[in-house]
Tab-separated table of C-alpha atoms in Angstrom:
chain	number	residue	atom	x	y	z
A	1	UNK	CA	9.436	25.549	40.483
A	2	UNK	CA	7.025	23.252	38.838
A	3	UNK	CA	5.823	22.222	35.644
A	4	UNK	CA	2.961	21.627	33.746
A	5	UNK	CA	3.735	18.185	32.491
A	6	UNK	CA	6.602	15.664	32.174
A	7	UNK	CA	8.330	13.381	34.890
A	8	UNK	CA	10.157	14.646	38.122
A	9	UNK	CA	13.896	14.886	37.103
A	10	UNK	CA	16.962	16.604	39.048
A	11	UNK	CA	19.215	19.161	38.070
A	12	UNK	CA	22.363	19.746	38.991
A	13	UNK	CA	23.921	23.241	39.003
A	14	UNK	CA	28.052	23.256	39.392
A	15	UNK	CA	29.222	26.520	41.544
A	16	UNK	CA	32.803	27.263	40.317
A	17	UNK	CA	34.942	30.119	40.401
A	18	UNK	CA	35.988	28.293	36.987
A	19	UNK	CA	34.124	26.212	34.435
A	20	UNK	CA	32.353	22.914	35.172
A	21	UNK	CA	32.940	21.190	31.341
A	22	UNK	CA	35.610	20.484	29.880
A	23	UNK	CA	38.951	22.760	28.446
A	24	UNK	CA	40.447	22.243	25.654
A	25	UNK	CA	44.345	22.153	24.834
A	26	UNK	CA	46.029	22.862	21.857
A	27	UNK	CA	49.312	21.285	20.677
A	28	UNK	CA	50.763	22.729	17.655
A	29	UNK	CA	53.576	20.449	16.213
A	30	UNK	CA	55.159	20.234	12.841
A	31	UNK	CA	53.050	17.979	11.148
A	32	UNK	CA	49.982	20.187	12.026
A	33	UNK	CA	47.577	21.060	14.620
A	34	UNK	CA	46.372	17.947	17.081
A	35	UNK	CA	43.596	19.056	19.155
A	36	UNK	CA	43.224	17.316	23.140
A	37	UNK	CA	40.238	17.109	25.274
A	38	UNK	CA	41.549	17.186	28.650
A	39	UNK	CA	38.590	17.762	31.923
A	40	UNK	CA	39.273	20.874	33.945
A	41	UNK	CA	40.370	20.679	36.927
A	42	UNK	CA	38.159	21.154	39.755
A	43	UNK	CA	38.286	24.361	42.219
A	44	UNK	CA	36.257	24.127	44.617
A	45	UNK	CA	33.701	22.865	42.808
A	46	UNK	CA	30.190	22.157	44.395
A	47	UNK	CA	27.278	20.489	42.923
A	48	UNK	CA	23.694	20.835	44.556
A	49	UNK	CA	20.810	18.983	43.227
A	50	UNK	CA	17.549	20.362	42.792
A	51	UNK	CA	14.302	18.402	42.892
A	52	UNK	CA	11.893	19.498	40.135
A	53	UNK	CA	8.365	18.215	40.800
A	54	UNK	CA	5.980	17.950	37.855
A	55	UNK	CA	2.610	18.689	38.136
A	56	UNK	CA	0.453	15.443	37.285
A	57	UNK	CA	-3.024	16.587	38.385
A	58	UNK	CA	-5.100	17.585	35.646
A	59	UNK	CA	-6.973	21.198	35.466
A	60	UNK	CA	-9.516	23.009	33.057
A	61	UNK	CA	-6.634	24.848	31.737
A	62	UNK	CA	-3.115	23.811	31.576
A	63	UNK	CA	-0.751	25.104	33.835
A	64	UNK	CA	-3.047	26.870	35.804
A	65	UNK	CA	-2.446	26.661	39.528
A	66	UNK	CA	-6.265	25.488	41.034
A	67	UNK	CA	-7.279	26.814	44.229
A	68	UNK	CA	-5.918	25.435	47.531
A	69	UNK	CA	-9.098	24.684	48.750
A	70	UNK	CA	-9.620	22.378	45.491
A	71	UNK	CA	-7.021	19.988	46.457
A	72	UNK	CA	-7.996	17.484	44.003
A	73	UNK	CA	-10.233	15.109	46.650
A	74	UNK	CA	-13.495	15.651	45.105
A	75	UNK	CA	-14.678	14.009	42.091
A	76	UNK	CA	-14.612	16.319	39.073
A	77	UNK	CA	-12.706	18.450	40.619
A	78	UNK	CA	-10.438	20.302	37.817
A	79	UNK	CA	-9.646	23.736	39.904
A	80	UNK	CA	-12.689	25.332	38.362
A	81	UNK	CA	-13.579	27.906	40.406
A	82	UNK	CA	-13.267	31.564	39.118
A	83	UNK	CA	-15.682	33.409	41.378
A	84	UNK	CA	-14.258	31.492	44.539
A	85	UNK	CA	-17.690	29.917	45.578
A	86	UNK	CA	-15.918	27.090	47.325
A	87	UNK	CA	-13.687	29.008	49.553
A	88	UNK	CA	-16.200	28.626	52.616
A	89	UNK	CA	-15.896	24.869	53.407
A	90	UNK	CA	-19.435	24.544	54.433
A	91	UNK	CA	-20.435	26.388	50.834
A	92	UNK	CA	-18.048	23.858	49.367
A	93	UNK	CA	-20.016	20.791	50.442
A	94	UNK	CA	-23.454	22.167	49.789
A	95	UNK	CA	-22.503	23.371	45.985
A	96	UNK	CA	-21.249	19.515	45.623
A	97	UNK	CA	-24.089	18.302	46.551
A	98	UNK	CA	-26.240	20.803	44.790
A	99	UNK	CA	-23.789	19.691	41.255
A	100	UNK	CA	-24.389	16.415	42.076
A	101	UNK	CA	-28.421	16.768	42.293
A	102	UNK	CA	-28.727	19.037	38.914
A	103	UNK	CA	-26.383	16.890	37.513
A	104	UNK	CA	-28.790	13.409	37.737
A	105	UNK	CA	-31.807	15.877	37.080
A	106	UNK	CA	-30.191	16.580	33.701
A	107	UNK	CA	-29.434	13.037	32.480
A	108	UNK	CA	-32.893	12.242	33.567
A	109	UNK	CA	-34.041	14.944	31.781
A	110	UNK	CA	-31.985	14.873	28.129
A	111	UNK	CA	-32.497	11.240	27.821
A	112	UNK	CA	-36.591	11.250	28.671
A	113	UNK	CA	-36.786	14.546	25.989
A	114	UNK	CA	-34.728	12.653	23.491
A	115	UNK	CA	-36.378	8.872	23.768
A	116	UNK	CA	-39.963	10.723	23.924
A	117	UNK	CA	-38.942	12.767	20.581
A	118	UNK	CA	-37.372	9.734	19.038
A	119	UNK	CA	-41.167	7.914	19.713
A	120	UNK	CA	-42.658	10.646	18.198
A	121	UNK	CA	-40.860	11.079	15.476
A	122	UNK	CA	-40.951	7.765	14.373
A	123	UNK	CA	-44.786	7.815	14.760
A	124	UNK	CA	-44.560	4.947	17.372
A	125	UNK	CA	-46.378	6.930	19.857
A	126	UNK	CA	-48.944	10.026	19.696
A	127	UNK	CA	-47.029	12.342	21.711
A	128	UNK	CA	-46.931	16.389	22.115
A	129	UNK	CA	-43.034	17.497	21.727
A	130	UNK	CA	-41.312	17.853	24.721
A	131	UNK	CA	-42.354	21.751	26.003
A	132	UNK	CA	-45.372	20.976	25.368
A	133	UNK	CA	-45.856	18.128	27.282
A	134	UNK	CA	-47.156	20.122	30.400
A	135	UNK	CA	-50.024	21.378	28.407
A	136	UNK	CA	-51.369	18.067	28.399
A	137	UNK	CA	-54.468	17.216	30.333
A	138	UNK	CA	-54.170	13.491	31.030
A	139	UNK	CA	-57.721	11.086	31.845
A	140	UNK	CA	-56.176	9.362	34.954
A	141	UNK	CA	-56.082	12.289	36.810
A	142	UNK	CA	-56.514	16.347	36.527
A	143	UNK	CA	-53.538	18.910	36.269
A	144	UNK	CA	-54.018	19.984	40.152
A	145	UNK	CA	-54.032	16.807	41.426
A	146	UNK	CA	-50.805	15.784	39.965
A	147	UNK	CA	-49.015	18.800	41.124
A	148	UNK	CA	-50.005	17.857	44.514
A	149	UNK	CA	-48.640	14.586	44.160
A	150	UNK	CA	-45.385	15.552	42.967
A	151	UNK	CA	-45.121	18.480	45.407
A	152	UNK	CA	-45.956	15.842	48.566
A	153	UNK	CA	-43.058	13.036	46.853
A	154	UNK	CA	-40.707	15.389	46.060
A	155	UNK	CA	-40.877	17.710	49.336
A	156	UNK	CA	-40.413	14.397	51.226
A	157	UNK	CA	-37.782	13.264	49.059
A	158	UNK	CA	-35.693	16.912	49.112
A	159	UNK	CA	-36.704	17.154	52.883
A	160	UNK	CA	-34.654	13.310	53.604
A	161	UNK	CA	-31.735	14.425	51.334
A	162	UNK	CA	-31.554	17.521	53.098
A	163	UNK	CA	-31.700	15.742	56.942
A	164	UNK	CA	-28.937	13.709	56.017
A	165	UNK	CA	-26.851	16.417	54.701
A	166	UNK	CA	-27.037	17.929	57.784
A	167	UNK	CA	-26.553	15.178	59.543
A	168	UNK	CA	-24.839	12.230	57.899
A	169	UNK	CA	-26.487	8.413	58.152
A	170	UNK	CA	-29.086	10.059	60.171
A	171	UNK	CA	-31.384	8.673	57.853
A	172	UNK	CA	-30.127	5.735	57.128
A	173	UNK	CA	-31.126	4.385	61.043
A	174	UNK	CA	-33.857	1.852	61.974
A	175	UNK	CA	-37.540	3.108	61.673
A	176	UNK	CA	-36.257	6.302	59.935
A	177	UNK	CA	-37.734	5.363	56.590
A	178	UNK	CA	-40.504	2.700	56.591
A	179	UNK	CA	-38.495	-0.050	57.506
A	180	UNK	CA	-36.628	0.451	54.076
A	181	UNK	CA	-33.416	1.497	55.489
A	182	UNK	CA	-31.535	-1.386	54.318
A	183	UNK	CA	-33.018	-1.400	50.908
A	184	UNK	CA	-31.296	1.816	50.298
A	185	UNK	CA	-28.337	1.303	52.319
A	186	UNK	CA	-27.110	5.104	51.953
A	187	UNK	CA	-23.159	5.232	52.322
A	188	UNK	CA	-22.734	8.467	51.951
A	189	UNK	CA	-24.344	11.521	51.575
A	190	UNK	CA	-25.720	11.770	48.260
A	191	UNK	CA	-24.907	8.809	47.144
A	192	UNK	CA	-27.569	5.809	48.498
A	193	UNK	CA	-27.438	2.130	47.423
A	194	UNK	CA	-29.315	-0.783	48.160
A	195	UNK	CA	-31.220	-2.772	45.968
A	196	UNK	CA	-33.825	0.148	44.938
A	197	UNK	CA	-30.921	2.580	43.811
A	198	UNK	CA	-28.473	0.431	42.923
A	199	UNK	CA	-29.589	-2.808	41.570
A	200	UNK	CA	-26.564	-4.162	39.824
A	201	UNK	CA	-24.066	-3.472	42.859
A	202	UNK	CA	-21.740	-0.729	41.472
A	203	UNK	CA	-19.401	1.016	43.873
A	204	UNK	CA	-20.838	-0.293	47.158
A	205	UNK	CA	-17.472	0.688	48.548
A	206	UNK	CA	-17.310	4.409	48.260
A	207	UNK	CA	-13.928	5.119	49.419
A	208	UNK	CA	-12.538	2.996	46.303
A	209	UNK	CA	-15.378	4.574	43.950
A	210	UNK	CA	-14.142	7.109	42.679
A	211	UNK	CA	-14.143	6.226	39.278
A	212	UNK	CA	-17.735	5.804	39.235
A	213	UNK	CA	-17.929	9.492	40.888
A	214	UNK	CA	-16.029	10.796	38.426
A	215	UNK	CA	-17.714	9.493	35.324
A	216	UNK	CA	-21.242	10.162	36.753
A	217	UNK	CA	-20.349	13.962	37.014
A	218	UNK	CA	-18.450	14.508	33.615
A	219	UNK	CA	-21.764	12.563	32.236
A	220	UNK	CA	-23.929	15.085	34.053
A	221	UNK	CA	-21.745	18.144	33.844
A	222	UNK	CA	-22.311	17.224	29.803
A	223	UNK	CA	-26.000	16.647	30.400
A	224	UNK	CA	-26.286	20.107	31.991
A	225	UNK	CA	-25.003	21.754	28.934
A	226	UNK	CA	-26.716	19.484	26.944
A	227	UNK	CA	-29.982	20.726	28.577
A	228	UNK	CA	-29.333	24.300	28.031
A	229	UNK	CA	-28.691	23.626	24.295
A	230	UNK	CA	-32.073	22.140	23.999
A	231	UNK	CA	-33.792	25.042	25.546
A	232	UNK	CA	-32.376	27.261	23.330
A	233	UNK	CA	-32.570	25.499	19.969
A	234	UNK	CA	-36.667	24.734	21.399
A	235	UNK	CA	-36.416	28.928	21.719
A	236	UNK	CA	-35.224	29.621	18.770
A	237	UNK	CA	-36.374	26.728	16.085
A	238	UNK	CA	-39.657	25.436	17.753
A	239	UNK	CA	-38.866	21.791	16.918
A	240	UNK	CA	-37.725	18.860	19.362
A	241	UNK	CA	-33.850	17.995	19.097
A	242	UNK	CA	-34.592	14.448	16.829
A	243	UNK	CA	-36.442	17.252	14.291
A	244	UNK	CA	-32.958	19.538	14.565
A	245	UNK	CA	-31.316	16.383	13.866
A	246	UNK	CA	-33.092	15.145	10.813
A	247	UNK	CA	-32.901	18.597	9.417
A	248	UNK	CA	-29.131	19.234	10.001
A	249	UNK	CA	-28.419	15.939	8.152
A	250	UNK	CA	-30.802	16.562	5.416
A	251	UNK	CA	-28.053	19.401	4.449
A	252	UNK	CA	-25.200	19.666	6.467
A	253	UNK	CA	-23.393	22.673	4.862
A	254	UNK	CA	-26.484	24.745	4.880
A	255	UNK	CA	-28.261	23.375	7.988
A	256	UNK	CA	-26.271	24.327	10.881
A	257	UNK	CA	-25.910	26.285	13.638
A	258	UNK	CA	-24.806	29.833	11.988
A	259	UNK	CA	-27.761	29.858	9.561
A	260	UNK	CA	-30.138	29.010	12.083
A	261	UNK	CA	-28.979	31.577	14.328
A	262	UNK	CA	-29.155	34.063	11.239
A	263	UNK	CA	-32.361	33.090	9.614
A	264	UNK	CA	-34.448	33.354	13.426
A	265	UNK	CA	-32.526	37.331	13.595
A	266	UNK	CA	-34.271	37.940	9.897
């Protein structure tokens, strides 16, 4: 038997053909009734302990059992997993790394849509909100060419992520990468280090970083929902999120979520 919370304690059942506690005597005399405690004797009494363990790992919903697969090892890992995607081991470590990727894509993402707004907002910089952004035509260099660019960089960078998936520290070897190797210093798959992608030394020991695993997926687990709020308040109000903002706390009884929602059905 286990429990959802608390300290492992034992209890102790008594098996007796009579009771376990105590009886109680009664003396009647003439100056009235006197009442005596006395413990029962025992008859083949036997006590047997039993261990209760109590469940100290944390899930996504109290005292549900996670998933045996789940066993707690990965970071973020809460037992969340009602359509079973994980149950193929393989699976498993693809759809953490896959997490993991989306994850830093959406950090990236909320915090260059909310600086940009913030700048153009403010009026510090001339900029288009943030779905419109694309739409731009910039001087420097036409709309095709960039999309080349980024398809080359980011092909190459998917394409090395990928390799050493398959095959870990494959990439990390001499001659594999420029002659960078060491300035990325990759100690584990998806997670690289060095000086270029991590420049103030956090976690270089990944077997004792799991703290810093942990936070950086609850921060992008957030993110991703975070990201998918934006998209549909862009959908449905056609502002940037600092515009939301400023308009929510212009009125905040009358400004919110329910009245938006009901005002964009009218």
């Amino acid at each position: 038997m286990a429990v959802a919370m608390g300290r492992p304690f034992v209890i102790q059942p008594c098996l007796s053909s009579s009771l376990c506690f105590l009886s109680k005597n009664i003396n009647k005399s003439s100056f009235g009734a006197a009442e005596t405690f006395l413990p029962a004797k025992p008859s083949s009494t036997r006590c047997t302990p039993v261990v209760v363990q109590a469940q100290q790992r944390p899930t996504w919903l109290p005292g549900l059992d996670p998933p045996p697969y789940l066993d707690g090892t990965l970071a973020g890992d809460f037992g969340f997993d009602p359509l079973g995607l994980g149950e193929d081991p393989q699976s498993l470590k693809w759809y953490v790394q896959a997490e993991l990727v989306h994850a830093r894509f959406a950090m990236a993402g909320v915090a260059g849509i909310l600086f940009t707004d913030l700048l153009r907002v403010t009026g510090i910089r001339n900029l288009p909100v943030w779905y419109e952004a694309g739409a731009v035509k910039f001087e420097f260099a036409s709309t095709r060419t960039l999309i080349v660019v980024q398809l080359l960089l980011m092909g190459f960078a998917e394409t090395k992520r990928y390799m050493d998936f398959v095959s870990p520290g494959s990439q990390a070897k001499e001659g594999s990468f420029f002659g960078l190797e060491s300035a990325l210093e990759g100690l584990e798959p998806g997670y690289p280090g060095g000086p270029l992608l991590n420049p103030l030394g956090l976690a270089r020991d990944m077997e004792n970083a799991h703290v810093w695993k942990l936070k950086e997926i609850k921060n992008g687990r957030l993110a991703m929902v975070a990201m998918v709020g934006i998209f549909v308040q862009a959908a449905v109000t056609h502002a940037g999120p600092i515009d939301n903002l400023i308009e929510h706390l212009s009125n905040p009884w009358h400004r919110t979520i329910i009245q938006t929602l009901a005002n964009s059905g009218s």
